[in-house]
mmCIF file of C-alpha atoms and ligand atoms in Angstrom:
data_model
loop_
_atom_site.group_PDB
_atom_site.id
_atom_site.type_symbol
_atom_site.label_atom_id
_atom_site.label_comp_id
_atom_site.label_asym_id
_atom_site.label_seq_id
_atom_site.Cartn_x
_atom_site.Cartn_y
_atom_site.Cartn_z
ATOM 1 C CA UNK A 14 3.365 126.990 103.969
ATOM 2 C CA UNK A 15 3.213 125.477 107.423
ATOM 3 C CA UNK A 16 5.490 122.727 108.751
ATOM 4 C CA UNK A 17 3.592 119.539 109.607
ATOM 5 C CA UNK A 18 6.395 117.040 110.350
ATOM 6 C CA UNK A 19 9.906 118.039 111.405
ATOM 7 C CA UNK A 20 13.089 116.338 110.223
ATOM 8 C CA UNK A 21 13.399 114.663 113.612
ATOM 9 C CA UNK A 22 9.799 113.381 113.573
ATOM 10 C CA UNK A 23 10.329 111.974 110.069
ATOM 11 C CA UNK A 24 13.597 110.342 111.104
ATOM 12 C CA UNK A 25 11.846 108.558 113.971
ATOM 13 C CA UNK A 26 8.850 107.633 111.777
ATOM 14 C CA UNK A 27 11.082 106.112 109.099
ATOM 15 C CA UNK A 28 13.001 104.174 111.756
ATOM 16 C CA UNK A 29 9.688 102.773 113.093
ATOM 17 C CA UNK A 30 8.654 101.830 109.555
ATOM 18 C CA UNK A 31 11.983 100.084 108.919
ATOM 19 C CA UNK A 32 11.744 98.097 112.176
ATOM 20 C CA UNK A 33 8.157 97.084 111.410
ATOM 21 C CA UNK A 34 9.126 95.900 107.911
ATOM 22 C CA UNK A 35 12.237 94.088 109.165
ATOM 23 C CA UNK A 36 10.132 92.351 111.823
ATOM 24 C CA UNK A 37 7.448 91.314 109.359
ATOM 25 C CA UNK A 38 9.799 89.682 106.837
ATOM 26 C CA UNK A 39 12.002 88.241 109.598
ATOM 27 C CA UNK A 40 15.229 87.699 107.652
ATOM 28 C CA UNK A 41 13.624 86.808 104.317
ATOM 29 C CA UNK A 42 15.060 88.570 101.244
ATOM 30 C CA UNK A 43 12.936 91.530 100.128
ATOM 31 C CA UNK A 44 12.600 93.475 96.879
ATOM 32 C CA UNK A 45 11.751 97.131 97.482
ATOM 33 C CA UNK A 46 10.043 98.892 94.582
ATOM 34 C CA UNK A 47 9.970 102.687 94.925
ATOM 35 C CA UNK A 48 7.240 104.611 93.133
ATOM 36 C CA UNK A 49 8.880 107.452 91.208
ATOM 37 C CA UNK A 50 9.261 110.270 91.802
ATOM 38 C CA UNK A 51 7.743 110.988 95.188
ATOM 39 C CA UNK A 52 9.235 108.010 97.063
ATOM 40 C CA UNK A 53 12.909 108.779 96.243
ATOM 41 C CA UNK A 54 13.794 110.393 99.545
ATOM 42 C CA UNK A 55 11.890 107.851 101.635
ATOM 43 C CA UNK A 56 13.395 104.898 99.755
ATOM 44 C CA UNK A 57 16.923 106.261 100.234
ATOM 45 C CA UNK A 58 16.430 106.645 103.989
ATOM 46 C CA UNK A 59 14.348 103.499 104.481
ATOM 47 C CA UNK A 60 16.654 101.006 102.745
ATOM 48 C CA UNK A 61 19.567 102.051 104.949
ATOM 49 C CA UNK A 62 17.549 101.150 108.047
ATOM 50 C CA UNK A 63 15.986 97.840 107.009
ATOM 51 C CA UNK A 64 17.928 94.903 108.343
ATOM 52 C CA UNK A 65 17.157 92.352 105.576
ATOM 53 C CA UNK A 66 18.836 91.129 102.372
ATOM 54 C CA UNK A 67 17.468 93.760 99.940
ATOM 55 C CA UNK A 68 17.079 94.416 96.243
ATOM 56 C CA UNK A 69 15.831 97.812 95.087
ATOM 57 C CA UNK A 70 14.005 98.848 91.922
ATOM 58 C CA UNK A 71 11.587 101.495 90.693
ATOM 59 C CA UNK A 72 8.303 101.918 88.873
ATOM 60 C CA UNK A 73 6.805 105.201 87.725
ATOM 61 C CA UNK A 74 3.256 106.408 88.307
ATOM 62 C CA UNK A 75 2.004 109.856 87.363
ATOM 63 C CA UNK A 76 -1.421 111.283 88.005
ATOM 64 C CA UNK A 77 -0.911 115.045 88.323
ATOM 65 C CA UNK A 78 -0.381 117.577 85.579
ATOM 66 C CA UNK A 79 0.641 121.229 85.847
ATOM 67 C CA UNK A 80 -0.953 123.175 88.676
ATOM 68 C CA UNK A 81 -3.421 120.515 89.754
ATOM 69 C CA UNK A 82 -3.682 119.375 93.345
ATOM 70 C CA UNK A 83 -6.337 116.866 92.259
ATOM 71 C CA UNK A 84 -5.291 113.828 90.226
ATOM 72 C CA UNK A 85 -5.854 113.270 86.484
ATOM 73 C CA UNK A 86 -5.673 109.903 84.664
ATOM 74 C CA UNK A 87 -3.020 107.540 86.025
ATOM 75 C CA UNK A 88 -0.059 106.535 83.833
ATOM 76 C CA UNK A 89 2.177 103.639 84.877
ATOM 77 C CA UNK A 90 5.626 102.944 83.393
ATOM 78 C CA UNK A 91 6.982 99.531 84.472
ATOM 79 C CA UNK A 92 9.860 99.434 81.958
ATOM 80 C CA UNK A 93 12.441 99.912 84.739
ATOM 81 C CA UNK A 94 10.987 97.210 86.992
ATOM 82 C CA UNK A 95 13.482 94.434 87.883
ATOM 83 C CA UNK A 96 12.513 90.747 87.745
ATOM 84 C CA UNK A 97 10.173 90.140 90.692
ATOM 85 C CA UNK A 98 9.011 86.636 89.841
ATOM 86 C CA UNK A 99 8.766 84.491 92.975
ATOM 87 C CA UNK A 100 9.973 87.374 95.177
ATOM 88 C CA UNK A 101 8.533 89.113 98.193
ATOM 89 C CA UNK A 102 7.911 92.676 97.018
ATOM 90 C CA UNK A 103 7.302 95.829 99.025
ATOM 91 C CA UNK A 104 5.936 98.790 97.058
ATOM 92 C CA UNK A 105 7.028 102.062 98.652
ATOM 93 C CA UNK A 106 5.264 105.341 97.941
ATOM 94 C CA UNK A 107 5.291 108.795 99.469
ATOM 95 C CA UNK A 108 1.595 109.128 100.246
ATOM 96 C CA UNK A 109 -1.668 107.184 100.180
ATOM 97 C CA UNK A 110 -4.390 109.699 99.339
ATOM 98 C CA UNK A 111 -7.386 108.251 97.455
ATOM 99 C CA UNK A 112 -5.458 104.978 97.154
ATOM 100 C CA UNK A 113 -6.016 104.737 93.372
ATOM 101 C CA UNK A 114 -2.295 104.804 92.564
ATOM 102 C CA UNK A 115 -1.233 102.130 95.025
ATOM 103 C CA UNK A 116 -4.120 99.823 94.211
ATOM 104 C CA UNK A 117 -3.444 100.112 90.441
ATOM 105 C CA UNK A 118 0.259 99.441 91.032
ATOM 106 C CA UNK A 119 -0.399 96.445 93.288
ATOM 107 C CA UNK A 120 -2.617 95.002 90.583
ATOM 108 C CA UNK A 121 -0.068 95.684 87.827
ATOM 109 C CA UNK A 122 2.694 93.917 89.787
ATOM 110 C CA UNK A 123 0.672 90.704 90.012
ATOM 111 C CA UNK A 124 1.263 90.153 86.285
ATOM 112 C CA UNK A 125 4.985 89.596 86.986
ATOM 113 C CA UNK A 126 4.384 86.637 89.322
ATOM 114 C CA UNK A 127 5.751 87.856 92.665
ATOM 115 C CA UNK A 128 5.472 85.603 95.703
ATOM 116 C CA UNK A 129 3.828 88.438 97.635
ATOM 117 C CA UNK A 130 3.239 92.183 97.263
ATOM 118 C CA UNK A 131 2.743 94.507 100.208
ATOM 119 C CA UNK A 132 2.959 98.277 100.521
ATOM 120 C CA UNK A 133 4.519 100.945 102.710
ATOM 121 C CA UNK A 134 3.996 104.716 102.668
ATOM 122 C CA UNK A 135 5.324 107.675 104.600
ATOM 123 C CA UNK A 136 1.908 109.336 104.837
ATOM 124 C CA UNK A 137 -1.720 108.303 104.782
ATOM 125 C CA UNK A 138 -4.150 111.193 104.274
ATOM 126 C CA UNK A 139 -7.280 110.655 106.311
ATOM 127 C CA UNK A 140 -10.804 110.921 104.924
ATOM 128 C CA UNK A 141 -9.988 110.637 101.200
ATOM 129 C CA UNK A 142 -9.698 106.894 100.616
ATOM 130 C CA UNK A 143 -11.632 105.556 97.580
ATOM 131 C CA UNK A 144 -10.381 101.953 97.434
ATOM 132 C CA UNK A 145 -10.880 98.977 99.733
ATOM 133 C CA UNK A 146 -7.229 98.149 100.419
ATOM 134 C CA UNK A 147 -5.038 100.137 102.805
ATOM 135 C CA UNK A 148 -1.237 100.332 102.842
ATOM 136 C CA UNK A 149 0.304 97.639 105.062
ATOM 137 C CA UNK A 150 2.877 99.927 106.679
ATOM 138 C CA UNK A 151 2.270 103.639 107.375
ATOM 139 C CA UNK A 152 4.678 106.004 109.122
ATOM 140 C CA UNK A 153 2.226 108.892 109.706
ATOM 141 C CA UNK A 154 -1.495 109.585 109.325
ATOM 142 C CA UNK A 155 -2.212 113.204 108.407
ATOM 143 C CA UNK A 156 -5.312 115.376 107.938
ATOM 144 C CA UNK A 157 -6.535 116.308 104.429
ATOM 145 C CA UNK A 158 -4.466 119.087 102.855
ATOM 146 C CA UNK A 159 -1.861 119.282 100.082
ATOM 147 C CA UNK A 160 1.576 118.474 101.512
ATOM 148 C CA UNK A 161 5.080 118.908 100.109
ATOM 149 C CA UNK A 162 8.656 118.086 101.076
ATOM 150 C CA UNK A 163 10.642 114.895 101.778
ATOM 151 C CA UNK A 164 9.996 113.784 98.165
ATOM 152 C CA UNK A 165 6.473 115.183 97.764
ATOM 153 C CA UNK A 166 6.067 117.946 95.200
ATOM 154 C CA UNK A 167 3.773 120.668 94.009
ATOM 155 C CA UNK A 168 4.439 121.292 90.296
ATOM 156 C CA UNK A 169 7.786 119.475 90.745
ATOM 157 C CA UNK A 170 8.944 121.968 93.391
ATOM 158 C CA UNK A 171 9.698 121.416 97.105
ATOM 159 C CA UNK A 172 10.726 117.742 96.875
ATOM 160 C CA UNK A 173 14.082 118.549 98.467
ATOM 161 C CA UNK A 174 12.702 120.036 101.698
ATOM 162 C CA UNK A 175 13.907 117.896 104.628
ATOM 163 C CA UNK A 176 10.554 118.337 106.420
ATOM 164 C CA UNK A 177 6.884 117.941 105.370
ATOM 165 C CA UNK A 178 4.757 121.094 105.079
ATOM 166 C CA UNK A 179 1.123 121.841 104.207
ATOM 167 C CA UNK A 180 0.554 124.289 101.352
ATOM 168 C CA UNK A 181 -1.663 127.254 102.100
ATOM 169 C CA UNK A 182 -4.000 128.807 99.505
ATOM 170 C CA UNK A 183 -1.474 131.598 98.828
ATOM 171 C CA UNK A 184 1.159 128.962 97.860
ATOM 172 C CA UNK A 185 -0.996 127.592 95.034
ATOM 173 C CA UNK A 186 -0.572 128.726 91.421
ATOM 174 C CA UNK A 187 -2.615 131.834 90.514
ATOM 175 C CA UNK A 188 -5.967 130.958 88.984
ATOM 176 C CA UNK A 189 -5.901 127.511 90.535
ATOM 177 C CA UNK A 190 -9.116 126.426 92.191
ATOM 178 C CA UNK A 191 -9.173 123.569 94.646
HETATM 179 P P1 IMP B 8 -3.703 108.554 95.278
HETATM 180 O O1 IMP B 8 -3.706 107.760 94.033
HETATM 181 O O2 IMP B 8 -4.869 109.497 95.359
HETATM 182 O O3 IMP B 8 -3.562 107.757 96.547
HETATM 183 O O4 IMP B 8 -2.486 109.535 95.209
HETATM 184 C C1 IMP B 8 -1.235 109.097 95.378
HETATM 185 C C2 IMP B 8 -0.239 109.925 94.603
HETATM 186 O O5 IMP B 8 -0.677 111.287 94.452
HETATM 187 C C3 IMP B 8 1.016 109.962 95.401
HETATM 188 O O6 IMP B 8 1.923 109.036 94.864
HETATM 189 C C4 IMP B 8 1.504 111.376 95.258
HETATM 190 O O7 IMP B 8 2.437 111.447 94.218
HETATM 191 C C5 IMP B 8 0.317 112.199 94.865
HETATM 192 N N1 IMP B 8 -0.243 112.997 95.990
HETATM 193 C C6 IMP B 8 -1.387 112.763 96.682
HETATM 194 N N2 IMP B 8 -1.569 113.668 97.652
HETATM 195 C C7 IMP B 8 -0.494 114.504 97.578
HETATM 196 C C8 IMP B 8 -0.084 115.649 98.354
HETATM 197 O O8 IMP B 8 -0.726 116.102 99.320
HETATM 198 N N3 IMP B 8 1.084 116.240 97.969
HETATM 199 C C9 IMP B 8 1.841 115.782 96.941
HETATM 200 N N4 IMP B 8 1.508 114.708 96.200
HETATM 201 C C10 IMP B 8 0.357 114.075 96.525
HETATM 202 MG MG1 MG B 9 3.801 109.901 93.636
#
C-alpha cells in the first residue's frame, strides 16, 4: 500500500477541522455522535481539540461485508445513541464516499428531535457522490481509491495505522474483483 496522508498532515487537518467546528458553534454546547467503527480514531483526536462544552455518543452503521470494497445494504444500530432531543448534533464519520451512509444517518437522527444535525468527516472521496447533501466539515478531499488507516479498515484490518494509505490491487483479498 502507498501512504496518502502522513501523521503530521492528519494532525494538522484534524486541528483545522476542530477550529472550524469550534468557530461555527461559537460556545454553544455540542453533542458529537461518532459513527462506529471507522470514526473512533478521529473522534478521539477531534474531541480533545474542540473548544466547546461537549457530549459524546456513538451510532453504528455497517455497509461492507467480508472482502468487499464496494458497499452492501446499510444496517444502522442506534441503540447506543444518547438523548439528542433539542441538542445541536454533529455526526462524525471517517469518510464520505457515495454519501449513502451519512445521508441515511442524518435522516435517522431527525426522529429523535435534535435542534440541528450537521456532519464532519476526515475524508471526502471525489467523484463518487450519489446523494445531494455534502458533509459540512471536511478535513481532506482525496481521489477515488480504497483507503485504510486512522480508523478506516479493509476486512477489519489496518484501523490502527497512524497514517492513511491507499490499497493497491495486490493488497486485496485473492479472488476479489473491484
Ligand atoms: P458511503 O456510504 O459510500 O459514503 O460510505 C461510507 C462508509 O463506507 C464509511 O463510513 C466507511 O466505513 C466506508 N468506506 C467508504 N470508502 C472507504 C474506503 O476507501 N476505505 C474504508 N472504508 C470506506
Ligand atoms: Mg464507517
